[in-house]
Coordinates of C-alpha atoms in Angstrom, one line a residue:
P1171 CA 0.0 0.0 0.0
E1172 CA 1.1 3.6 -0.6
T1173 CA 2.3 5.5 2.4
T1174 CA 0.8 8.9 2.9
Y1175 CA 2.6 12.0 4.0
S1176 CA 1.0 14.8 5.9
S1177 CA 2.7 18.2 5.4
V1178 CA 2.0 21.7 6.4
S1179 CA -1.0 23.0 4.5
S1180 CA -1.0 26.0 2.2
P1181 CA -2.6 29.3 3.4
S1182 CA -6.3 29.4 2.7
T1183 CA -6.6 32.0 0.1
P1184 CA -8.9 32.4 -2.9
S1185 CA -7.7 30.6 -6.0
E1186 CA -5.8 32.8 -8.5
Q1187 CA -8.2 31.7 -11.3
D1188 CA -11.1 33.2 -9.3
L1189 CA -9.2 36.5 -8.8
G1190 CA -8.8 37.0 -12.5
F1191 CA -5.1 36.7 -13.2
S1192 CA -2.6 34.0 -14.0
T1193 CA 0.8 33.1 -12.6
Y1194 CA 3.6 30.8 -13.7
Y1195 CA 2.2 27.8 -11.9
E1196 CA -1.5 28.1 -12.7
E1197 CA -1.0 25.3 -15.2
K1198 CA 0.3 22.0 -13.6
V1199 CA 2.5 19.8 -15.7
H1200 CA 1.4 16.1 -15.4
I1201 CA 4.0 13.6 -14.3
P1202 CA 3.8 10.2 -16.1
E1203 CA 3.1 7.2 -13.9
D1204 CA 4.5 4.7 -16.4
V1205 CA 7.2 2.6 -14.6
N1206 CA 8.7 1.5 -11.4
Q1207 CA 12.2 2.0 -12.6
M1208 CA 14.9 3.7 -10.5
F1209 CA 15.2 6.3 -13.2
S1210 CA 13.0 7.4 -16.1
F1211 CA 13.9 9.9 -18.8
R1212 CA 10.2 10.5 -19.4
K1213 CA 9.8 11.6 -15.8
L1214 CA 13.0 13.7 -16.0
W1215 CA 11.6 15.4 -19.0
A1216 CA 8.3 16.2 -17.2
F1217 CA 10.3 17.8 -14.3
T1218 CA 12.6 19.7 -16.7
G1219 CA 11.9 23.4 -16.8
P1220 CA 12.1 25.1 -13.4
G1221 CA 15.8 24.4 -12.9
F1222 CA 16.7 25.9 -16.3
L1223 CA 14.7 29.1 -15.5
M1224 CA 16.5 29.2 -12.2
S1225 CA 19.8 28.8 -13.9
I1226 CA 19.2 31.9 -16.0
A1227 CA 20.1 34.0 -12.9
Y1228 CA 23.6 32.5 -13.2
L1229 CA 23.8 34.0 -16.7
D1230 CA 22.5 37.5 -16.2
P1231 CA 24.6 40.5 -17.4
G1232 CA 25.8 41.1 -13.9
N1233 CA 27.4 37.6 -13.9
I1234 CA 28.8 38.1 -17.4
E1235 CA 30.3 41.4 -16.3
S1236 CA 31.9 39.7 -13.3
D1237 CA 33.2 36.9 -15.6
L1238 CA 34.8 39.2 -18.0
Q1239 CA 36.4 41.3 -15.3
S1240 CA 37.7 38.1 -13.6
G1241 CA 39.3 37.0 -16.9
A1242 CA 40.7 40.4 -17.7
K1243 CA 42.3 40.9 -14.3
A1244 CA 43.1 37.4 -13.1
G1245 CA 43.3 35.3 -16.3
F1246 CA 42.3 31.7 -15.7
K1247 CA 43.4 31.7 -12.0
L1248 CA 39.9 32.2 -10.5
L1249 CA 38.0 29.5 -12.5
W1250 CA 38.1 27.3 -9.4
V1251 CA 36.2 30.0 -7.5
L1252 CA 33.5 30.0 -10.2
L1253 CA 33.3 26.2 -10.0
L1254 CA 33.1 26.2 -6.2
A1255 CA 30.4 29.0 -6.2
T1256 CA 28.3 27.0 -8.7
I1257 CA 28.5 23.9 -6.5
I1258 CA 27.5 25.9 -3.4
G1259 CA 24.7 27.4 -5.5
L1260 CA 23.4 24.0 -6.5
L1261 CA 23.3 22.8 -2.9
L1262 CA 21.3 25.9 -1.9
Q1263 CA 19.0 25.5 -4.8
R1264 CA 18.4 21.9 -3.7
L1265 CA 17.0 23.3 -0.4
A1266 CA 14.8 25.8 -2.2
A1267 CA 13.3 23.1 -4.5
R1268 CA 12.7 20.7 -1.6
L1269 CA 10.8 23.4 0.4
G1270 CA 8.5 24.1 -2.5
V1271 CA 7.8 20.4 -3.3
V1272 CA 7.3 19.3 0.3
T1273 CA 5.2 22.2 1.6
G1274 CA 3.4 23.3 -1.6
M1275 CA 4.4 26.9 -0.7
H1276 CA 7.4 28.9 -1.9
L1277 CA 9.9 30.6 0.4
A1278 CA 8.1 34.0 0.6
E1279 CA 4.8 32.3 1.5
V1280 CA 6.5 30.2 4.2
C1281 CA 8.3 33.3 5.6
N1282 CA 4.9 35.1 5.7
R1283 CA 3.4 32.2 7.6
Q1284 CA 6.2 31.4 10.0
Y1285 CA 7.8 34.7 11.0
P1286 CA 5.7 36.6 13.6
T1287 CA 4.0 39.9 12.8
V1288 CA 5.1 41.3 16.1
S1289 CA 8.3 40.1 17.8
I1290 CA 9.0 39.8 21.6
S1291 CA 12.2 41.8 21.0
L1292 CA 12.6 45.1 22.8
S1293 CA 13.9 46.8 19.6
P1294 CA 11.4 48.6 17.4
L1295 CA 13.3 47.2 14.4
F1296 CA 11.6 43.9 14.9
L1297 CA 8.0 45.1 15.1
V1298 CA 7.4 44.0 11.6
P1299 CA 10.0 41.3 10.6
R1300 CA 8.0 40.1 7.6
I1301 CA 7.8 43.6 6.1
I1302 CA 11.5 44.2 6.7
L1303 CA 12.4 40.9 5.1
W1304 CA 10.2 41.6 2.1
L1305 CA 11.8 45.0 1.6
M1306 CA 15.3 43.5 1.7
V1307 CA 14.4 40.9 -0.9
E1308 CA 12.7 43.5 -3.1
L1309 CA 16.0 45.5 -3.0
A1310 CA 17.9 42.5 -4.3
I1311 CA 15.4 42.0 -7.1
I1312 CA 15.6 45.7 -8.1
G1313 CA 19.4 45.6 -8.1
S1314 CA 19.4 42.5 -10.3
D1315 CA 16.8 44.0 -12.5
M1316 CA 18.9 47.1 -13.1
Q1317 CA 21.9 45.0 -14.2
E1318 CA 19.7 43.1 -16.6
V1319 CA 18.3 46.2 -18.2
I1320 CA 21.8 47.7 -18.4
G1321 CA 23.0 44.5 -20.2
C1322 CA 20.2 44.7 -22.7
A1323 CA 20.8 48.4 -23.4
I1324 CA 24.5 47.9 -24.0
A1325 CA 23.8 44.9 -26.3
L1326 CA 21.3 46.9 -28.4
N1327 CA 23.8 49.8 -28.6
L1328 CA 26.5 47.4 -29.9
L1329 CA 24.2 45.6 -32.4
S1330 CA 23.1 49.0 -33.8
V1331 CA 26.7 50.3 -34.1
G1332 CA 25.7 53.1 -31.7
R1333 CA 22.5 54.1 -33.5
I1334 CA 20.3 53.1 -30.6
P1335 CA 21.4 55.2 -27.6
L1336 CA 21.6 53.6 -24.2
W1337 CA 18.4 55.3 -23.0
G1338 CA 16.6 54.0 -26.2
G1339 CA 17.8 50.5 -25.3
V1340 CA 16.4 50.8 -21.8
L1341 CA 13.0 51.8 -23.2
I1342 CA 13.0 48.9 -25.7
T1343 CA 13.8 46.5 -22.9
I1344 CA 10.8 47.8 -21.0
T1345 CA 8.5 47.2 -23.9
D1346 CA 9.7 43.7 -25.0
T1347 CA 9.6 42.5 -21.4
F1348 CA 5.9 43.1 -21.2
V1349 CA 5.4 41.3 -24.5
F1350 CA 7.5 38.3 -23.6
L1351 CA 5.9 37.9 -20.2
F1352 CA 2.6 37.2 -21.7
L1353 CA 4.0 34.1 -23.6
D1354 CA 2.8 31.8 -20.8
K1355 CA -0.8 32.5 -22.1
Y1356 CA 0.2 30.0 -24.8
G1357 CA 1.1 27.3 -22.3
L1358 CA 3.7 26.7 -19.6
R1359 CA 5.8 24.3 -21.6
K1360 CA 6.0 26.7 -24.5
L1361 CA 7.2 29.4 -22.1
E1362 CA 9.9 27.0 -20.8
A1363 CA 10.9 26.1 -24.3
F1364 CA 11.4 29.8 -25.1
F1365 CA 13.7 30.2 -22.1
G1366 CA 15.5 27.1 -23.3
F1367 CA 16.0 28.8 -26.7
L1368 CA 17.5 31.8 -25.1
I1369 CA 19.9 29.7 -23.1
T1370 CA 20.8 27.9 -26.3
V1371 CA 21.5 31.3 -28.0
M1372 CA 23.9 32.2 -25.1
A1373 CA 25.7 28.9 -25.3
L1374 CA 26.2 29.1 -29.1
S1375 CA 27.2 32.8 -28.9
F1376 CA 29.7 32.6 -26.1
G1377 CA 30.8 29.1 -27.3
Y1378 CA 31.6 30.6 -30.7
E1379 CA 33.7 33.3 -29.0
Y1380 CA 35.5 30.5 -27.1
V1381 CA 36.3 28.5 -30.2
L1382 CA 37.4 31.7 -32.1
V1383 CA 39.7 32.9 -29.4
K1384 CA 41.2 29.5 -28.7
P1385 CA 42.3 29.9 -25.0
D1386 CA 45.1 27.8 -23.6
Q1387 CA 43.4 24.6 -22.4
G1388 CA 46.2 23.7 -20.0
D1389 CA 46.0 27.0 -18.2
L1390 CA 42.2 26.7 -18.2
L1391 CA 42.1 23.2 -16.6
K1392 CA 44.8 24.3 -14.1
G1393 CA 42.8 27.4 -13.1
M1394 CA 39.6 25.3 -12.7
F1395 CA 40.9 22.5 -10.6
V1396 CA 43.9 24.0 -8.7
P1397 CA 42.5 26.1 -5.8
Y1398 CA 45.4 28.6 -5.8
C1399 CA 46.1 32.0 -7.3
A1400 CA 49.8 32.6 -7.9
G1401 CA 50.8 36.2 -7.8
C1402 CA 47.4 37.5 -6.9
G1403 CA 46.8 40.6 -4.9
P1404 CA 43.9 42.7 -3.6
V1405 CA 42.5 43.2 -7.2
Q1406 CA 42.2 39.5 -7.8
L1407 CA 40.8 38.9 -4.3
E1408 CA 38.0 41.4 -5.0
Q1409 CA 37.3 39.6 -8.3
A1410 CA 37.1 36.3 -6.4
V1411 CA 34.6 37.7 -3.9
G1412 CA 32.7 39.4 -6.8
I1413 CA 32.3 36.0 -8.5
V1414 CA 30.7 34.5 -5.4
G1415 CA 28.4 37.5 -5.0
A1416 CA 27.3 37.5 -8.6
V1417 CA 26.7 33.7 -8.8
I1418 CA 24.7 33.2 -5.5
M1419 CA 21.8 35.6 -5.7
P1420 CA 19.2 35.9 -3.0
H1421 CA 16.1 36.3 -5.2
N1422 CA 17.0 33.1 -7.0
I1423 CA 16.3 31.0 -3.9
Y1424 CA 12.8 32.5 -3.7
L1425 CA 12.3 32.0 -7.5
H1426 CA 13.2 28.3 -7.5
S1427 CA 11.1 27.4 -4.5
A1428 CA 8.1 28.8 -6.5
L1429 CA 8.8 27.4 -9.9
V1430 CA 8.7 23.8 -8.7
K1431 CA 5.1 24.2 -7.8
S1432 CA 4.3 24.0 -11.5
R1433 CA 4.5 20.2 -11.4
D1434 CA 1.5 18.0 -10.4
V1435 CA 2.9 16.2 -7.4
D1436 CA 0.7 14.7 -4.7
R1437 CA 2.2 16.1 -1.5
K1438 CA 0.4 13.6 0.6
N1439 CA 2.2 10.7 -1.1
K1440 CA 5.7 10.4 0.4
K1441 CA 6.9 8.4 -2.6
E1442 CA 5.9 11.0 -5.1
V1443 CA 7.5 13.8 -3.0
K1444 CA 10.7 11.9 -2.7
E1445 CA 10.7 11.2 -6.5
A1446 CA 10.1 14.9 -7.3
N1447 CA 13.0 16.0 -5.1
K1448 CA 15.3 13.5 -6.9
Y1449 CA 14.3 14.6 -10.4
F1450 CA 14.4 18.3 -9.6
F1451 CA 17.9 17.9 -8.2
I1452 CA 19.1 16.1 -11.3
E1453 CA 17.5 18.7 -13.5
S1454 CA 19.1 21.6 -11.5
S1455 CA 22.5 19.8 -11.7
V1456 CA 22.3 19.6 -15.5
A1457 CA 21.0 23.2 -15.8
L1458 CA 23.8 24.7 -13.6
F1459 CA 26.4 22.6 -15.4
I1460 CA 25.4 24.2 -18.6
S1461 CA 25.4 27.7 -17.0
F1462 CA 28.8 26.9 -15.6
L1463 CA 30.2 26.1 -19.0
I1464 CA 28.8 29.3 -20.5
N1465 CA 30.4 31.3 -17.7
V1466 CA 33.7 29.5 -18.3
F1467 CA 33.5 30.5 -22.0
V1468 CA 33.2 34.2 -21.0
V1469 CA 36.1 34.1 -18.5
A1470 CA 38.3 32.2 -20.9
V1471 CA 37.6 34.5 -23.8
F1472 CA 38.5 37.7 -21.8
A1473 CA 41.5 36.0 -20.1
Q1474 CA 42.9 35.2 -23.5
A1475 CA 42.1 38.6 -25.0
F1476 CA 42.7 41.0 -22.1
Y1477 CA 44.9 39.4 -19.4
G1478 CA 48.4 40.8 -19.3
K1479 CA 47.7 43.6 -21.8
S1480 CA 48.4 47.2 -20.6
N1481 CA 46.0 50.1 -21.0
A1482 CA 48.2 51.4 -23.7
D1483 CA 47.6 48.3 -25.8
V1484 CA 43.9 48.7 -25.4
I1485 CA 43.8 52.4 -26.2
Q1486 CA 46.1 51.9 -29.2
N1487 CA 43.5 49.5 -30.6
L1488 CA 40.6 51.8 -29.7
C1489 CA 39.1 49.1 -27.5
V1490 CA 36.9 49.4 -24.4
P1491 CA 35.4 46.8 -22.1
Q1492 CA 32.1 44.9 -22.7
G1493 CA 32.8 43.1 -25.9
V1494 CA 34.2 45.9 -28.1
V1495 CA 37.7 44.4 -27.5
L1496 CA 36.6 41.3 -29.3
G1497 CA 35.8 43.3 -32.4
C1498 CA 39.2 44.9 -32.2
Y1499 CA 41.2 41.7 -31.9
F1500 CA 39.0 39.1 -33.5
G1501 CA 36.9 40.8 -36.1
Q1502 CA 33.5 42.5 -36.2
A1503 CA 31.6 39.1 -36.3
A1504 CA 32.9 38.4 -32.8
L1505 CA 31.6 41.7 -31.6
Y1506 CA 28.1 41.2 -33.0
I1507 CA 27.8 37.6 -31.8
W1508 CA 28.9 38.7 -28.3
A1509 CA 26.2 41.3 -28.3
I1510 CA 23.6 38.7 -29.3
G1511 CA 24.6 36.6 -26.3
I1512 CA 24.4 39.5 -24.0
L1513 CA 21.0 40.5 -25.3
A1514 CA 19.7 36.9 -24.7
A1515 CA 21.2 36.9 -21.2
G1516 CA 19.7 40.3 -20.4
Q1517 CA 16.3 39.5 -21.8
S1518 CA 15.9 36.1 -20.2
S1519 CA 17.1 37.2 -16.8
T1520 CA 14.8 40.3 -17.0
M1521 CA 11.8 38.0 -17.4
T1522 CA 12.7 35.6 -14.6
G1523 CA 13.6 38.6 -12.4
T1524 CA 10.0 39.9 -13.0
Y1525 CA 8.6 36.5 -12.0
S1526 CA 10.7 36.7 -8.8
G1527 CA 9.2 40.0 -8.0
Q1528 CA 5.7 38.7 -8.5
F1529 CA 6.2 35.7 -6.3
V1530 CA 7.8 37.7 -3.5
M1531 CA 5.1 40.3 -3.5
E1532 CA 2.3 37.7 -3.5
G1533 CA 4.0 35.6 -0.8
F1534 CA 5.0 38.3 1.7
L1535 CA 2.0 40.7 1.3
N1536 CA -0.6 38.2 0.1
L1537 CA -1.2 40.9 -2.6
R1538 CA -3.4 39.8 -5.4
W1539 CA -2.9 42.3 -8.3
S1540 CA -3.4 41.8 -12.0
R1541 CA -0.4 40.7 -14.0
F1542 CA -0.1 44.0 -15.7
A1543 CA -0.1 46.0 -12.5
R1544 CA 2.5 43.8 -10.9
V1545 CA 4.8 43.9 -13.9
L1546 CA 4.4 47.7 -14.2
L1547 CA 5.3 48.3 -10.6
T1548 CA 8.4 46.0 -10.5
R1549 CA 9.6 47.3 -13.9
S1550 CA 9.1 50.9 -13.0
I1551 CA 11.1 50.7 -9.8
A1552 CA 14.1 49.2 -11.5
I1553 CA 14.0 51.0 -14.8
F1554 CA 13.5 54.6 -13.6
P1555 CA 17.0 55.0 -12.0
T1556 CA 18.6 53.0 -14.9
L1557 CA 17.0 55.3 -17.4
L1558 CA 18.3 58.4 -15.7
V1559 CA 21.9 57.0 -15.7
A1560 CA 21.5 55.9 -19.4
I1561 CA 20.4 59.4 -20.4
F1562 CA 23.1 61.3 -18.6
Q1563 CA 26.0 58.9 -18.7
D1564 CA 27.9 56.6 -21.1
V1565 CA 28.7 52.8 -21.3
Q1566 CA 31.6 53.1 -18.9
H1567 CA 29.4 54.6 -16.2
L1568 CA 26.7 51.9 -16.7
T1569 CA 29.2 49.1 -16.4
G1570 CA 30.7 50.8 -13.3
M1571 CA 27.3 50.8 -11.8
N1572 CA 27.5 47.0 -11.8
D1573 CA 29.9 47.0 -8.7
F1574 CA 27.4 49.0 -6.6
L1575 CA 24.6 46.7 -7.6
N1576 CA 26.6 43.6 -6.7
V1577 CA 27.2 45.1 -3.3
L1578 CA 23.5 45.7 -2.9
Q1579 CA 22.6 42.1 -3.7
S1580 CA 25.4 40.8 -1.5
M1581 CA 23.9 42.6 1.5
Q1582 CA 20.6 40.9 0.9
L1583 CA 22.0 37.3 0.8
P1584 CA 21.4 36.5 4.5
F1585 CA 17.7 37.2 3.9
A1586 CA 17.4 34.3 1.6
L1587 CA 20.0 31.8 2.9
I1588 CA 19.1 32.0 6.6
P1589 CA 15.3 31.5 6.0
I1590 CA 15.8 28.6 3.6
L1591 CA 18.1 26.8 6.0
T1592 CA 15.7 27.6 8.9
F1593 CA 12.6 26.2 7.3
T1594 CA 14.1 23.2 5.6
S1595 CA 15.6 22.2 9.0
A1596 CA 12.3 22.5 10.9
T1597 CA 10.6 19.1 11.4
A1598 CA 7.2 20.8 12.0
I1599 CA 7.4 22.2 8.4
M1600 CA 9.2 19.5 6.5
N1601 CA 8.3 16.4 8.6
D1602 CA 10.3 13.4 7.2
F1603 CA 12.1 15.6 4.7
A1604 CA 13.7 18.0 7.2
N1605 CA 17.4 18.4 6.9
G1606 CA 19.5 15.7 8.7
Y1607 CA 22.5 16.5 10.8
V1608 CA 24.9 16.4 7.9
W1609 CA 22.8 18.9 5.9
K1610 CA 22.2 21.1 8.9
I1611 CA 25.9 21.4 9.5
L1612 CA 26.8 21.7 5.8
G1613 CA 24.1 24.2 5.2
G1614 CA 25.1 26.3 8.2
I1615 CA 28.8 26.3 7.1
L1616 CA 27.9 27.2 3.5
T1617 CA 25.6 30.0 4.7
L1618 CA 28.2 31.3 7.0
I1619 CA 30.9 31.2 4.3
V1620 CA 28.8 32.9 1.6
C1621 CA 27.6 35.6 4.0
A1622 CA 31.1 36.3 5.3
I1623 CA 32.5 36.5 1.8
N1624 CA 29.8 39.0 0.7
I1625 CA 30.1 41.1 3.8
Y1626 CA 33.8 41.4 3.0
F1627 CA 32.9 42.5 -0.5
V1628 CA 30.6 45.2 1.0
V1629 CA 33.3 46.4 3.4
V1630 CA 35.9 46.6 0.5
Y1631 CA 33.4 48.6 -1.6
V1632 CA 32.5 51.0 1.2
T1633 CA 36.1 51.7 2.2
S1634 CA 36.9 52.6 -1.4
L1635 CA 34.4 55.5 -1.3
N1636 CA 36.8 57.6 0.8
S1637 CA 34.0 59.7 2.4
V1638 CA 33.6 60.2 6.2
A1639 CA 29.9 61.0 5.8
L1640 CA 29.4 57.7 4.0
Y1641 CA 31.4 55.9 6.6
V1642 CA 29.2 57.2 9.4
M1643 CA 26.0 56.4 7.5
S1644 CA 27.3 52.9 6.7
A1645 CA 28.1 52.3 10.4
L1646 CA 24.6 53.3 11.5
L1647 CA 22.9 51.2 8.8
S1648 CA 25.2 48.3 9.7
V1649 CA 24.0 48.2 13.3
A1650 CA 20.4 47.9 12.2
Y1651 CA 21.3 45.4 9.5
L1652 CA 23.3 43.2 11.8
C1653 CA 20.6 43.3 14.5
F1654 CA 18.0 42.0 12.0
V1655 CA 20.4 39.3 10.7
G1656 CA 20.9 38.3 14.3
Y1657 CA 17.2 38.0 14.7
L1658 CA 17.0 35.6 11.7
V1659 CA 20.0 33.6 13.0
W1660 CA 18.2 33.2 16.3
H1661 CA 15.2 31.7 14.6
C1662 CA 17.6 29.5 12.5
L1663 CA 19.5 28.2 15.5
V1664 CA 16.2 27.2 17.2
S1665 CA 15.1 25.2 14.1
L1666 CA 18.6 23.6 14.0
G1667 CA 18.0 22.2 17.5
V1668 CA 19.6 24.7 19.8
S1669 CA 16.7 24.4 22.3
C1670 CA 18.3 26.7 24.9
L1671 CA 17.6 29.6 22.7
D1672 CA 13.9 28.8 22.3
F1673 CA 12.7 31.4 24.8
R1674 CA 9.2 31.5 23.6
S1675 CA 8.7 27.7 24.2
R1676 CA 10.1 28.1 27.6
V1677 CA 7.6 30.9 28.4
R1678 CA 4.8 28.8 27.1
H1679 CA 5.9 25.7 29.0
S1680 CA 6.3 27.8 32.2
A1681 CA 2.8 29.2 31.7
L1682 CA 1.3 25.7 31.2
T1683 CA 3.1 24.4 34.2
E1684 CA 1.8 27.2 36.4
E1685 CA -1.7 26.7 35.0
Q1686 CA -1.5 22.9 35.7
A1687 CA -0.3 23.6 39.3
D1688 CA -3.2 26.0 39.9
D1689 CA -5.7 23.3 38.6
D1690 CA -4.1 20.7 40.9
S1691 CA -4.4 23.0 43.9

């Protein structure tokens, strides 16, 4: 007989169909029940889709910018950092997918359900932890969104040989994003196929550059598998930290936990849930492997073309960053193919970023807006500052803006990593699928390492500003920031089994004991 599994129930809200708008997972993909084999390619195909959409965040223009800077400044020496960051990202995405499959809710919904509206803390900062958490995640989405719009604008500028100004590229990106986001009206699998097409365009474009440039394969393999950076200094260290910050993005955790809800899995059947977790992990592994290869293509191309060359060499050839160097050294075809890859990266990540914003807004606020209203709001917040910079600045200022946006997203990482570890470790939420001791320890170490690396990245960026006023403001914000992170860590440690920190349970137990004593007397 089939064993049944009782999991936490989803919040009782009106169905989205009744409210007159659609979301990504309105249509459920049927999972075939054909065989009792250990592995089925038919089932893997049915589960294929969410992991590839998630992997697009590993290929957004912010990541591409980080890759090319890494190749230009460190050569092949930091490829092992990219590999390690991708593996860590896969492990974290596994937790996100498991949360969505087991609970039937994505991370924002679970946060809204589990974190209290009013905290027992004495600090007024904690009066509305859900709202603060939502705002932090929205900041991360906006920062990522701006990078994606910048990438599209630069790609359109390159493809048009400068005829389309940067501000024009920003406006075009606004328009086509609205058009593409309505593709799911034609069916979920068609939408996923379209994203697969964009990933294929990126792979072919950047793969062509890789073959054209012919990087040294020995140096590439050495840089990928030898965790050492000979002769590296502060510049290379910053690039290493930047790779981690660009690859592991907070809103992607929220996105993946929502995308897996699009598969028709009976959460009361433990066997089906276990099977879904297995196939989603395999699919995510394949998707992130492909994204890793594409990132390697970009690093290798710019390591071969840029590394070791002086500014005088670049100026003499009238080259500037972001792909124009390829046209200078390897012909105009290389430039245009590069621009096509950047355009595909920017457009696909812009669309998935908008989905992230929708899921987060619905989950944290239980806000049921029409698709048009939600897209308009999330697009406007991200595009308005980008449009101002595009109008009054040039390509160099737009690409320089990438560093600030990476710092912004790095600061938001704890607000995704700590909650996902908290809830996937809680037996009351995950039941039989809660993290075991190995995953609790490993997840805690990974979360600590990633957050520490990104906090270092933030510190390096702030100290480079050379402004006393900014130092003071940063110090004040840091106190509030660290207090709230500490609040989330407290919740996480309780879920990991540190019972001595569960003050609320102690208070409840004490009250029940006193009540029982009064009844006995």
